[in-house]
GROMACS .gro file of C-alpha atoms in nm:
model
  472
    1MET     CA    1   7.055  13.782  10.622
    2GLN     CA    2   6.857  14.009  10.856
    3ASP     CA    3   6.723  13.718  11.059
    4GLN     CA    4   7.074  13.578  11.080
    5LEU     CA    5   7.210  13.912  11.205
    6LYS     CA    6   6.936  13.936  11.470
    7GLU     CA    7   7.020  13.586  11.592
    8LEU     CA    8   7.392  13.665  11.608
    9ALA     CA    9   7.329  13.996  11.788
   10ILE     CA   10   7.141  13.817  12.065
   11ALA     CA   11   7.408  13.548  12.083
   12LEU     CA   12   7.684  13.810  12.119
   13TYR     CA   13   7.491  13.975  12.402
   14ASP     CA   14   7.427  13.643  12.578
   15ILE     CA   15   7.797  13.545  12.579
   16GLY     CA   16   7.905  13.883  12.719
   17ALA     CA   17   8.054  14.026  12.400
   18VAL     CA   18   7.829  14.333  12.439
   19LYS     CA   19   7.841  14.510  12.775
   20PHE     CA   20   7.675  14.820  12.921
   21GLY     CA   21   7.810  15.041  13.199
   22GLU     CA   22   8.108  15.280  13.208
   23PHE     CA   23   8.418  15.176  13.016
   24ILE     CA   24   8.732  15.322  12.855
   25THR     CA   25   8.802  15.230  12.493
   26LYS     CA   26   9.146  15.151  12.346
   27VAL     CA   27   9.178  15.508  12.224
   28GLY     CA   28   9.101  15.654  12.567
   29LEU     CA   29   8.735  15.750  12.524
   30LYS     CA   30   8.469  15.692  12.791
   31THR     CA   31   8.179  15.485  12.666
   32PRO     CA   32   7.849  15.343  12.806
   33VAL     CA   33   7.871  15.043  12.571
   34TYR     CA   34   8.168  14.812  12.525
   35PHE     CA   35   8.231  14.531  12.278
   36ASP     CA   36   8.460  14.247  12.383
   37LEU     CA   37   8.456  14.002  12.095
   38ARG     CA   38   8.753  13.812  12.236
   39VAL     CA   39   8.508  13.595  12.432
   40MET     CA   40   8.385  13.440  12.107
   41ILE     CA   41   8.682  13.199  12.099
   42ALA     CA   42   8.505  13.007  12.379
   43PHE     CA   43   8.198  12.964  12.155
   44PRO     CA   44   8.311  12.806  11.826
   45GLN     CA   45   7.963  12.778  11.672
   46ILE     CA   46   7.897  13.150  11.720
   47MET     CA   47   8.242  13.236  11.590
   48SER     CA   48   8.184  13.019  11.282
   49LYS     CA   49   7.849  13.184  11.206
   50LEU     CA   50   8.000  13.527  11.256
   51SER     CA   51   8.287  13.460  11.016
   52LYS     CA   52   8.050  13.332  10.744
   53ALA     CA   53   7.821  13.632  10.781
   54LEU     CA   54   8.121  13.865  10.767
   55TRP     CA   55   8.249  13.711  10.445
   56GLN     CA   56   7.909  13.765  10.279
   57LEU     CA   57   7.985  14.138  10.295
   58SER     CA   58   8.287  14.106  10.067
   59ASN     CA   59   8.285  14.250   9.717
   60THR     CA   60   8.290  13.939   9.499
   61GLN     CA   61   8.394  14.150   9.198
   62ILE     CA   62   8.736  14.201   9.358
   63ASP     CA   63   8.993  13.930   9.291
   64THR     CA   64   9.087  13.870   9.655
   65THR     CA   65   9.415  13.687   9.690
   66GLN     CA   66   9.491  13.746  10.060
   67LEU     CA   67   9.317  13.802  10.396
   68CYS     CA   68   9.465  13.982  10.695
   69GLY     CA   69   9.306  13.995  11.039
   70VAL     CA   70   9.392  14.295  11.256
   71PRO     CA   71   9.567  14.157  11.566
   72TYR     CA   72   9.451  14.010  11.786
   73THR     CA   73   9.073  13.968  11.818
   74ALA     CA   74   9.005  13.948  11.445
   75LEU     CA   75   9.265  13.677  11.383
   76PRO     CA   76   9.032  13.382  11.463
   77LEU     CA   77   8.765  13.523  11.227
   78ALA     CA   78   9.020  13.568  10.949
   79THR     CA   79   9.147  13.214  11.007
   80LEU     CA   80   8.799  13.063  10.976
   81ILE     CA   81   8.728  13.258  10.657
   82SER     CA   82   9.064  13.151  10.517
   83THR     CA   83   9.002  12.781  10.577
   84GLU     CA   84   8.633  12.786  10.476
   85TYR     CA   85   8.685  12.971  10.148
   86ASN     CA   86   9.042  12.859  10.070
   87ILE     CA   87   9.189  13.210  10.070
   88PRO     CA   88   9.551  13.255  10.185
   89MET     CA   89   9.594  13.449  10.505
   90LEU     CA   90   9.851  13.703  10.623
   91ILE     CA   91   9.939  13.799  10.979
   92LYS     CA   92  10.063  14.144  11.072
   93ARG     CA   93  10.278  14.135  11.380
   94LYS     CA   94  10.237  14.397  11.649
   95GLU     CA   95  10.600  14.478  11.571
   96ALA     CA   96  10.871  14.329  11.352
   97LYS     CA   97  11.047  14.036  11.519
   98ASN     CA   98  11.409  14.100  11.607
   99TYR     CA   99  11.545  13.767  11.485
  100GLY     CA  100  11.536  13.547  11.176
  101THR     CA  101  11.371  13.720  10.879
  102LYS     CA  102  11.262  14.020  11.093
  103LYS     CA  103  10.931  14.033  10.905
  104LEU     CA  104  10.638  14.251  11.007
  105ILE     CA  105  10.400  14.069  10.767
  106GLU     CA  106  10.393  13.688  10.777
  107GLY     CA  107  10.259  13.478  10.489
  108ASN     CA  108  10.317  13.384  10.127
  109PHE     CA  109  10.248  13.688   9.910
  110LYS     CA  110  10.381  13.900   9.628
  111SER     CA  111  10.362  14.266   9.540
  112GLY     CA  112  10.030  14.345   9.369
  113ASP     CA  113   9.825  14.089   9.563
  114HIS     CA  114   9.485  14.223   9.670
  115CYS     CA  115   9.421  14.188  10.044
  116ILE     CA  116   9.097  14.230  10.240
  117ILE     CA  117   9.130  14.325  10.606
  118ILE     CA  118   8.917  14.164  10.877
  119GLU     CA  119   8.845  14.365  11.196
  120ASP     CA  120   8.619  14.312  11.496
  121VAL     CA  121   8.532  14.670  11.599
  122ILE     CA  122   8.626  15.013  11.464
  123THR     CA  123   8.613  15.336  11.665
  124SER     CA  124   8.863  15.577  11.509
  125GLY     CA  125   8.992  15.321  11.257
  126SER     CA  126   9.352  15.372  11.371
  127SER     CA  127   9.430  15.000  11.415
  128VAL     CA  128   9.301  14.926  11.065
  129LEU     CA  129   9.506  15.208  10.918
  130GLU     CA  130   9.822  15.077  11.088
  131THR     CA  131   9.761  14.739  10.924
  132VAL     CA  132   9.684  14.899  10.586
  133ASN     CA  133  10.009  15.096  10.594
  134ALA     CA  134  10.214  14.788  10.685
  135LEU     CA  135  10.059  14.587  10.400
  136LYS     CA  136  10.108  14.867  10.148
  137GLU     CA  137  10.475  14.889  10.242
  138GLU     CA  138  10.502  14.529  10.118
  139GLY     CA  139  10.337  14.619   9.787
  140LEU     CA  140   9.995  14.474   9.868
  141ILE     CA  141   9.676  14.644   9.744
  142VAL     CA  142   9.422  14.721  10.018
  143THR     CA  143   9.086  14.883   9.943
  144GLU     CA  144   8.839  14.709  10.173
  145VAL     CA  145   8.788  14.615  10.539
  146LEU     CA  146   8.517  14.382  10.672
  147VAL     CA  147   8.409  14.479  11.025
  148VAL     CA  148   8.179  14.310  11.273
  149ILE     CA  149   8.076  14.632  11.455
  150ASP     CA  150   8.115  14.994  11.350
  151ARG     CA  151   8.091  15.209  11.663
  152GLU     CA  152   7.972  15.505  11.449
  153GLN     CA  153   8.232  15.736  11.602
  154GLY     CA  154   8.416  15.846  11.291
  155GLY     CA  155   8.611  15.533  11.204
  156ARG     CA  156   8.421  15.468  10.881
  157LYS     CA  157   8.474  15.822  10.755
  158ASN     CA  158   8.838  15.827  10.865
  159LEU     CA  159   8.911  15.509  10.668
  160GLU     CA  160   8.704  15.594  10.363
  161ASP     CA  161   8.882  15.931  10.348
  162LYS     CA  162   9.198  15.720  10.309
  163GLY     CA  163   9.043  15.517  10.026
  164ILE     CA  164   8.945  15.212  10.236
  165LYS     CA  165   8.586  15.092  10.187
  166VAL     CA  166   8.426  14.983  10.516
  167ARG     CA  167   8.164  14.704  10.513
  168SER     CA  168   8.018  14.618  10.855
  169LEU     CA  169   7.771  14.361  10.985
  170TYR     CA  170   7.641  14.605  11.244
  171ASP     CA  171   7.662  14.965  11.338
  172VAL     CA  172   7.579  15.038  11.703
  173THR     CA  173   7.237  15.180  11.620
  174LEU     CA  174   7.130  14.864  11.434
  175LEU     CA  175   7.268  14.638  11.706
  176MET     CA  176   7.088  14.833  11.978
  177ASN     CA  177   6.761  14.809  11.788
  178TYR     CA  178   6.796  14.431  11.762
  179LEU     CA  179   6.867  14.405  12.137
  180LEU     CA  180   6.571  14.631  12.215
  181ASP     CA  181   6.338  14.421  12.001
  182TYR     CA  182   6.434  14.111  12.200
  183GLY     CA  183   6.407  14.283  12.538
  184LYS     CA  184   6.780  14.267  12.613
  185VAL     CA  185   6.808  14.642  12.674
  186THR     CA  186   6.571  14.920  12.777
  187GLN     CA  187   6.468  15.222  12.575
  188GLU     CA  188   6.661  15.437  12.824
  189ILE     CA  189   6.986  15.250  12.751
  190VAL     CA  190   6.928  15.289  12.378
  191LYS     CA  191   6.881  15.665  12.422
  192ASP     CA  192   7.194  15.693  12.639
  193VAL     CA  193   7.405  15.515  12.381
  194ALA     CA  194   7.260  15.721  12.095
  195SER     CA  195   7.335  16.043  12.285
  196TYR     CA  196   7.688  15.927  12.352
  197LEU     CA  197   7.751  15.844  11.985
  198LYS     CA  198   7.627  16.185  11.877
  199SER     CA  199   7.851  16.373  12.121
  200CYS     CA  200   8.169  16.166  12.097
  201GLN     CA  201   8.321  16.151  11.750
  202THR     CA  202   8.687  16.091  11.663
  203SER     CA  203   8.932  16.174  11.390
  204PHE     CA  204   9.293  16.065  11.350
  205ALA     CA  205   9.418  16.420  11.392
  206SER     CA  206   9.206  16.524  11.690
  207LEU     CA  207   9.254  16.191  11.864
  208THR     CA  208   9.634  16.212  11.849
  209GLU     CA  209   9.637  16.578  11.943
  210ASN     CA  210   9.409  16.533  12.244
  211VAL     CA  211   9.603  16.237  12.386
  212VAL     CA  212   9.944  16.399  12.343
  213ASN     CA  213   9.831  16.738  12.472
  214LYS     CA  214   9.704  16.573  12.788
  215ARG     CA  215  10.064  16.492  12.881
  216LEU     CA  216  10.179  16.847  12.810
  217GLU     CA  217   9.898  16.997  13.014
  218THR     CA  218   9.933  16.769  13.317
  219PRO     CA  219  10.153  16.878  13.613
  220PHE     CA  220  10.451  16.664  13.713
  221SER     CA  221  10.293  16.609  14.056
  222ILE     CA  222  10.002  16.425  13.895
  223ARG     CA  223  10.210  16.244  13.634
  224ALA     CA  224  10.435  16.103  13.908
  225ASN     CA  225  10.155  15.870  14.010
  226GLN     CA  226  10.122  15.735  13.655
  227THR     CA  227  10.471  15.586  13.636
  228LYS     CA  228  10.565  15.232  13.739
  229ASN     CA  229  10.935  15.309  13.787
  230ALA     CA  230  11.079  15.437  14.118
  231VAL     CA  231  11.345  15.645  13.943
  232ALA     CA  232  11.085  15.822  13.729
  233PHE     CA  233  10.870  15.882  14.037
  234LYS     CA  234  11.167  16.041  14.214
  235LEU     CA  235  11.250  16.251  13.908
  236PHE     CA  236  10.896  16.391  13.887
  237GLN     CA  237  10.915  16.476  14.257
  238LEU     CA  238  11.256  16.642  14.222
  239MET     CA  239  11.136  16.858  13.934
  240GLU     CA  240  10.843  16.984  14.139
  241ALA     CA  241  11.046  17.036  14.458
  242LYS     CA  242  11.340  17.213  14.289
  243GLN     CA  243  11.125  17.384  14.025
  244SER     CA  244  11.380  17.269  13.774
  245THR     CA  245  11.379  17.057  13.461
  246LEU     CA  246  11.750  17.103  13.395
  247CYS     CA  247  11.980  16.815  13.308
  248LEU     CA  248  12.345  16.926  13.318
  249ALA     CA  249  12.565  16.755  13.059
  250ALA     CA  250  12.908  16.754  13.228
  251ASP     CA  251  13.088  16.620  12.922
  252LEU     CA  252  13.434  16.686  13.064
  253THR     CA  253  13.745  16.469  13.066
  254LYS     CA  254  13.885  16.539  13.414
  255THR     CA  255  13.716  16.430  13.737
  256ASN     CA  256  13.807  16.748  13.926
  257SER     CA  257  13.645  16.961  13.655
  258ILE     CA  258  13.326  16.754  13.675
  259LEU     CA  259  13.312  16.767  14.056
  260GLU     CA  260  13.375  17.143  14.064
  261LEU     CA  261  13.092  17.199  13.816
  262ILE     CA  262  12.859  16.979  14.021
  263GLU     CA  263  12.933  17.165  14.345
  264LEU     CA  264  12.831  17.483  14.164
  265ALA     CA  265  12.524  17.360  13.977
  266GLY     CA  266  12.409  17.064  14.190
  267PRO     CA  267  12.141  17.248  14.391
  268HIS     CA  268  11.970  17.360  14.069
  269ILE     CA  269  11.967  17.048  13.849
  270VAL     CA  270  11.758  16.730  13.853
  271ILE     CA  271  11.993  16.510  13.647
  272LEU     CA  272  12.369  16.509  13.601
  273LYS     CA  273  12.470  16.353  13.269
  274ILE     CA  274  12.824  16.226  13.208
  275HIS     CA  275  13.013  16.021  12.949
  276VAL     CA  276  13.223  15.799  13.171
  277ASP     CA  277  13.436  15.664  12.885
  278ILE     CA  278  13.581  16.008  12.806
  279ILE     CA  279  13.706  16.063  13.162
  280GLU     CA  280  14.084  16.031  13.164
  281ASP     CA  281  14.136  15.984  13.540
  282PHE     CA  282  13.832  15.775  13.633
  283SER     CA  283  13.849  15.600  13.972
  284SER     CA  284  13.628  15.447  14.239
  285ASN     CA  285  13.691  15.756  14.453
  286PHE     CA  286  13.532  15.969  14.181
  287VAL     CA  287  13.222  15.748  14.185
  288LYS     CA  288  13.205  15.770  14.564
  289ARG     CA  289  13.222  16.149  14.558
  290LEU     CA  290  12.972  16.167  14.270
  291LYS     CA  291  12.718  15.969  14.469
  292GLU     CA  292  12.777  16.184  14.777
  293LEU     CA  293  12.712  16.503  14.581
  294ALA     CA  294  12.400  16.353  14.423
  295LYS     CA  295  12.263  16.272  14.768
  296GLU     CA  296  12.358  16.611  14.916
  297ASN     CA  297  12.213  16.813  14.627
  298GLU     CA  298  11.927  16.580  14.534
  299PHE     CA  299  11.982  16.498  14.170
  300LEU     CA  300  11.999  16.177  13.969
  301ILE     CA  301  12.307  16.047  13.788
  302MET     CA  302  12.275  15.952  13.421
  303GLU     CA  303  12.550  15.775  13.229
  304ASP     CA  304  12.503  15.865  12.864
  305ARG     CA  305  12.650  15.536  12.743
  306LYS     CA  306  12.395  15.486  12.463
  307PHE     CA  307  12.413  15.108  12.479
  308ALA     CA  308  12.351  14.962  12.134
  309ASP     CA  309  12.464  14.599  12.117
  310ILE     CA  310  12.322  14.249  12.160
  311GLY     CA  311  12.181  14.149  12.496
  312ASN     CA  312  12.480  13.961  12.637
  313THR     CA  313  12.725  14.232  12.535
  314VAL     CA  314  12.528  14.516  12.693
  315LEU     CA  315  12.489  14.306  13.007
  316LEU     CA  316  12.868  14.293  13.038
  317GLN     CA  317  12.915  14.658  12.941
  318TYR     CA  318  12.663  14.766  13.202
  319LYS     CA  319  12.777  14.544  13.491
  320LYS     CA  320  13.144  14.461  13.434
  321GLY     CA  321  13.466  14.628  13.321
  322ILE     CA  322  13.639  14.909  13.506
  323TYR     CA  323  13.329  15.134  13.517
  324LYS     CA  324  13.065  14.899  13.665
  325ILE     CA  325  12.797  15.142  13.554
  326ALA     CA  326  12.505  14.945  13.700
  327GLU     CA  327  12.639  15.007  14.051
  328TRP     CA  328  12.616  15.387  14.044
  329ALA     CA  329  12.414  15.526  13.750
  330ASP     CA  330  12.046  15.586  13.828
  331ILE     CA  331  11.972  15.625  13.456
  332ILE     CA  332  12.137  15.512  13.135
  333THR     CA  333  12.068  15.589  12.769
  334VAL     CA  334  12.006  15.312  12.517
  335HIS     CA  335  11.973  15.296  12.138
  336PRO     CA  336  11.680  15.065  12.046
  337VAL     CA  337  11.852  14.963  11.721
  338ALA     CA  338  11.917  14.611  11.855
  339GLY     CA  339  11.547  14.558  11.932
  340PRO     CA  340  11.369  14.464  12.256
  341ALA     CA  341  11.636  14.208  12.355
  342ILE     CA  342  11.870  14.490  12.452
  343ILE     CA  343  11.636  14.580  12.739
  344ASP     CA  344  11.634  14.219  12.856
  345GLY     CA  345  12.015  14.215  12.860
  346LEU     CA  346  12.035  14.532  13.065
  347GLN     CA  347  11.775  14.411  13.312
  348SER     CA  348  11.971  14.089  13.358
  349ALA     CA  349  12.272  14.294  13.462
  350LEU     CA  350  12.082  14.423  13.765
  351ASN     CA  351  12.095  14.094  13.958
  352GLY     CA  352  12.236  14.193  14.296
  353ILE     CA  353  12.164  14.564  14.246
  354THR     CA  354  11.917  14.676  14.512
  355GLU     CA  355  11.867  15.038  14.403
  356PRO     CA  356  11.613  15.118  14.128
  357ARG     CA  357  11.745  15.182  13.777
  358ALA     CA  358  11.599  15.338  13.464
  359ILE     CA  359  11.649  15.379  13.089
  360PHE     CA  360  11.593  15.660  12.842
  361LEU     CA  361  11.558  15.515  12.490
  362VAL     CA  362  11.711  15.728  12.216
  363ALA     CA  363  11.431  15.772  11.962
  364GLU     CA  364  11.556  16.091  11.793
  365MET     CA  365  11.891  16.271  11.792
  366SER     CA  366  11.973  16.640  11.776
  367ALA     CA  367  12.248  16.587  11.517
  368LYS     CA  368  12.182  16.729  11.171
  369ASN     CA  369  12.071  16.463  10.916
  370ALA     CA  370  12.043  16.193  11.185
  371LEU     CA  371  11.893  15.865  11.064
  372THR     CA  372  11.658  15.839  11.364
  373THR     CA  373  11.344  15.928  11.168
  374GLY     CA  374  11.016  15.779  11.041
  375ASP     CA  375  10.949  15.416  11.122
  376TYR     CA  376  11.255  15.396  11.349
  377VAL     CA  377  11.100  15.650  11.584
  378GLN     CA  378  10.770  15.459  11.598
  379LYS     CA  379  10.947  15.131  11.670
  380ALA     CA  380  11.146  15.297  11.949
  381LEU     CA  381  10.817  15.419  12.094
  382SER     CA  382  10.676  15.066  12.072
  383ILE     CA  383  10.980  14.912  12.247
  384SER     CA  384  10.956  15.172  12.525
  385LYS     CA  385  10.620  15.027  12.629
  386GLU     CA  386  10.756  14.677  12.690
  387SER     CA  387  10.950  14.734  13.012
  388ASP     CA  388  10.895  14.938  13.327
  389MET     CA  389  11.269  15.004  13.326
  390VAL     CA  390  11.216  15.246  13.035
  391ILE     CA  391  11.103  15.580  13.180
  392GLY     CA  392  11.102  15.784  12.861
  393LEU     CA  393  11.251  15.878  12.528
  394VAL     CA  394  11.535  16.098  12.417
  395CYS     CA  395  11.365  16.288  12.136
  396GLN     CA  396  11.319  16.624  11.969
  397SER     CA  397  10.944  16.614  11.909
  398ASN     CA  398  10.623  16.549  12.100
  399ILE     CA  399  10.559  16.179  12.033
  400ILE     CA  400  10.478  16.052  12.385
  401SER     CA  401  10.119  16.020  12.509
  402ASP     CA  402  10.176  15.817  12.829
  403LEU     CA  403  10.152  16.051  13.131
  404GLY     CA  404  10.407  15.843  13.321
  405MET     CA  405  10.672  15.864  13.047
  406LEU     CA  406  10.924  16.149  13.016
  407GLN     CA  407  11.068  16.331  12.717
  408LEU     CA  408  11.438  16.416  12.750
  409THR     CA  409  11.556  16.664  12.489
  410PRO     CA  410  11.923  16.751  12.424
  411GLY     CA  411  12.062  17.034  12.215
  412VAL     CA  412  11.944  17.331  12.423
  413LYS     CA  413  12.098  17.678  12.428
  414LEU     CA  414  11.969  18.024  12.510
  415TYR     CA  415  11.988  18.108  12.140
  416ASN     CA  416  11.925  17.896  11.827
  417ASN     CA  417  12.245  17.795  11.648
  418CYS     CA  418  12.451  17.501  11.522
  419ASP     CA  419  12.812  17.397  11.585
  420ASN     CA  420  13.056  17.297  11.313
  421LEU     CA  421  13.002  16.924  11.380
  422GLY     CA  422  12.630  16.919  11.307
  423GLN     CA  423  12.489  16.963  11.660
  424GLN     CA  424  12.171  17.169  11.636
  425TYR     CA  425  12.051  17.383  11.928
  426ASN     CA  426  11.707  17.511  12.024
  427THR     CA  427  11.594  17.757  12.290
  428PRO     CA  428  11.453  17.647  12.628
  429GLU     CA  429  11.102  17.765  12.541
  430SER     CA  430  11.099  17.594  12.202
  431VAL     CA  431  11.205  17.252  12.337
  432VAL     CA  432  10.951  17.267  12.620
  433ASN     CA  433  10.676  17.356  12.373
  434SER     CA  434  10.795  17.060  12.161
  435GLY     CA  435  10.726  16.826  12.452
  436ALA     CA  436  11.048  16.827  12.658
  437ASP     CA  437  10.999  16.743  13.026
  438VAL     CA  438  11.373  16.749  13.093
  439ALA     CA  439  11.616  16.961  12.888
  440VAL     CA  440  11.984  16.875  12.848
  441VAL     CA  441  12.229  17.166  12.857
  442GLY     CA  442  12.604  17.119  12.826
  443ARG     CA  443  12.831  17.360  12.647
  444GLY     CA  444  12.587  17.646  12.702
  445ILE     CA  445  12.682  17.624  13.072
  446ILE     CA  446  13.033  17.482  13.056
  447GLU     CA  447  13.159  17.755  12.819
  448ALA     CA  448  12.983  18.041  13.003
  449THR     CA  449  13.189  18.310  13.175
  450ASP     CA  450  12.959  18.305  13.479
  451GLN     CA  451  12.852  17.942  13.506
  452LEU     CA  452  12.627  17.979  13.810
  453ALA     CA  453  12.435  18.272  13.663
  454THR     CA  454  12.394  18.076  13.342
  455VAL     CA  455  12.266  17.767  13.528
  456LEU     CA  456  12.009  17.985  13.704
  457GLU     CA  457  11.901  18.146  13.376
  458TYR     CA  458  11.845  17.807  13.207
  459LYS     CA  459  11.659  17.682  13.513
  460LYS     CA  460  11.436  17.990  13.515
  461GLN     CA  461  11.357  17.989  13.143
  462LEU     CA  462  11.282  17.615  13.135
  463TRP     CA  463  11.053  17.628  13.440
  464THR     CA  464  10.870  17.934  13.312
  465ALA     CA  465  10.810  17.760  12.978
  466TYR     CA  466  10.679  17.450  13.160
  467LYS     CA  467  10.434  17.657  13.368
  468LYS     CA  468  10.310  17.832  13.052
  469ARG     CA  469  10.268  17.493  12.882
  470LEU     CA  470  10.030  17.379  13.155
  471LEU     CA  471   9.799  17.671  13.076
  472ARG     CA  472   9.771  17.615  12.701
   0.00000   0.00000   0.00000
């Protein structure tokens, strides 16, 4: 077995599956050594030998009834093991499909089946754990993962703390020793890698915390350059220029009332949010004046439509009808309940629209006992990554790690309370500390005796909380 492992180690190096230099791993860590086992699909003999060696690690005392390769690099290895040893195979999708059976796990299985996971490389073990959790939700038993390379950065401990036994062909130290013996690397490279491994360990908790905190501790001026959407770029710039993160929810039913409120608050807000379908005297003249005020006072217009239907329907709702929302709203809100196809429908509605447009996906709601929890939130986060039109999430908690994405949080008042219809409110400081980049304030301003003074107070408290957040 040792001779076989040495031979495979050299082969992996020769085909470029092991690289040295300066790289960034999937979990955002800098590394002097990088493993790219995807190249093995161009070398079937090496891939075949690797899969056979990997299967020799399995615990033959366990009655294995299923295999599951972590997508995507490990899938060819799992497939070869499945066909060679006649063991049924499962595939975990990156996300549940939004048509047909809507399965996340594909294959022929039953609750109680024992499944072994196949993985190419583990760093923190997060990808393996995601697969384990998905399989367990289907009633499968998972206690073991077979890994080609353990990067020795905490992944083994993280998984074994969760009850998953890790069996690997190589750890980095062993692999480096093999390469050194055959003159593929120098002693200096071996020492550099060893030093790196010692100083750079991961855990699920610290990894998540560090990535998310990076967003909270990064100024808007820097984050602006991380977005791929022109509307988001403009919003970041507006927030810096106006020293405001205030979104005014003008949820009023008369156009004159909305316009009067805008003329008062416009210089101090970055987004104006309306519900166009509650306006009783809507007209094209109102839209014209709304756009004029937005240009004069430098704020973006958001129609809080919360689109939530199939692709063709949302296309028509966005582009057609009496409102023609796509023609004037910089930003819209969308429920991801219909799956990724809803984004496709909305994008299709923009044919002929020359101005940039953007979406906030509603991942969490501020209503008491809302159903937007758990797996729904994670799937909303996943969908948000599929289109540059999505610039952020409407949510109550700090779940975004992407510097270019924004968190929009509704339900903000100067004092914590709750209305009699289940709307829960939090203070400006608390929502900013919970990740909010933009805070939505409606009735707290609309119902105030001195609306301008109240606008200025919200603006001040929100900006002060943001500046404090950068220093944490």
